[in-house]
Amino acid sequence: MRRGRQEPGWLRGEPPPRWARMAPAVALVVLVLAQALTPGDVELGYFLAGLPPVAAFAYGAGGTAVFAAIVLLLLGVHDLGVAHARGTDLATVAVVGVLSVVIAWVRQRRDAQLVSVRTVAEAAQLAVLPPVPERVGPVRCSGLYRAAQHGTLVGGDLYDVRAGPYGVRALVGDVQGHGLAAVGTVAALLGAFREAVIDDAGLGAVAARLDRRLVADATATAVEHAELFATAVLLEFPPGLDVVRIVSCGHPPALRMRGSTVEEVAVEPGPPLGLGLAGPTPPKVTELPVRPGDQLLLHTDGVTEARDATGHFYPLADRVPVLSRDPAGLVGAVWRDLAAFTKGGPHDDVALLLLSLDGRDPAAGPDRSRSDGAPGVR
């Protein structure tokens, strides 16, 4: 499942589009017809010599060889009336044809290598940040991720939802930097979070573990910056309770949707992860009641700090009541609206995670209800 911007098929190693395959043949026919309609003292056939290199970018080695042979035939057989090439002229065209075949062969090999490398890279990135499931225990989930760096699936933002002995826990974070340079930090934070879901009893202890992870990485690894930090918000849905616990580590506040009302969740913010400022005291945990139908929208600053052409920030809280009525799901609607607002999408990583507690656990029986969002779209 791809989360990044879709590229044209011929840039992903798929066969070139039909127009690219037809262009050399159409050009050949046009030149032959043009030569037939022009006076005899004007020769256009020599333009055919430039077509085999063009064909090398549309056909394989075999197809390019056939195309080059047709060009040689048209130029060398004088009775056809296309051209009157002789001796060195035909030899030059033949050399061009051979070089075109070599170019086509090399291109095919490089395309195959590119497909292999991209496949491995996408598998590795999806292993770091897999698609969010539609449901984790009694919590419905819908996520969306867009990396700022073109052609990548993982950047400097992260999210995850995991079930453990202390309930369902969720993480949304934004590490220093973006693109491939931040993927190592993203992987370290996600690994620490997944361990903490199983081992740490308190949500504050989870945040402290993540902080220690980044402090240790910044100390042990030669990094470009003196400090390695990340903002994050942690949520916990404890089993059997209609509440949610939240810890904020310098991250933009979550939005709570209750009916038609959208409001920022007021929590006491802690310092960002990785600065070692929390000390031995864990960050403060805020506990809020959750009613049926409540939804929590977590996001990174790539959403709220995106600007339009006039420099205005994207008004997420104002747009959510309208976008929540989109039948395709809120997170997808927010991304489309954000892309339209910024005329093509923001220049920062974007992560959105929509969570709601409906009280059902799939372990208790089949769930035939539908999700409120587009599951697993990133």
PDB file of C-alpha atoms in Angstrom, residues 2 4-8 11-12 118 125 146-155 178-180 346-347 349:
ATOM      1  CA  ARG A   2       1.620   3.212  -1.159  1.00  0.00           C
ATOM      2  CA  GLY A   4       3.486   8.733  -1.024  1.00  0.00           C
ATOM      3  CA  ARG A   5       2.523  10.769  -4.028  1.00  0.00           C
ATOM      4  CA  GLN A   6       1.803   8.563  -6.987  1.00  0.00           C
ATOM      5  CA  GLU A   7       4.322   8.953  -9.793  1.00  0.00           C
ATOM      6  CA  PRO A   8       3.653   8.246 -13.474  1.00  0.00           C
ATOM      7  CA  LEU A  11       8.870   6.443 -13.714  1.00  0.00           C
ATOM      8  CA  ARG A  12       8.169   3.427 -11.507  1.00  0.00           C
ATOM      9  CA  ARG A 118      12.285   0.750  -5.012  1.00  0.00           C
ATOM     10  CA  GLN A 125       9.861   1.889   4.965  1.00  0.00           C
ATOM     11  CA  ARG A 146       2.364  12.231   3.431  1.00  0.00           C
ATOM     12  CA  ALA A 147       6.138  12.607   3.369  1.00  0.00           C
ATOM     13  CA  ALA A 148       7.548  15.926   2.181  1.00  0.00           C
ATOM     14  CA  GLN A 149      10.449  14.332   0.304  1.00  0.00           C
ATOM     15  CA  HIS A 150       9.317  13.213  -3.119  1.00  0.00           C
ATOM     16  CA  GLY A 151       9.359   9.464  -3.681  1.00  0.00           C
ATOM     17  CA  THR A 152       9.530   8.429  -0.002  1.00  0.00           C
ATOM     18  CA  LEU A 153       6.914   6.806   2.200  1.00  0.00           C
ATOM     19  CA  VAL A 154       8.435   7.745   5.564  1.00  0.00           C
ATOM     20  CA  GLY A 155       9.731  11.139   6.627  1.00  0.00           C
ATOM     21  CA  HIS A 178      12.313  15.576   7.654  1.00  0.00           C
ATOM     22  CA  GLY A 179      12.855  13.200   4.774  1.00  0.00           C
ATOM     23  CA  LEU A 180      15.190  10.213   4.781  1.00  0.00           C
ATOM     24  CA  PRO A 346       2.518  21.599   2.040  1.00  0.00           C
ATOM     25  CA  HIS A 347       6.300  21.383   1.940  1.00  0.00           C
ATOM     26  CA  ASP A 349       5.652  16.027   6.394  1.00  0.00           C
TER      27      ASP A 349
END
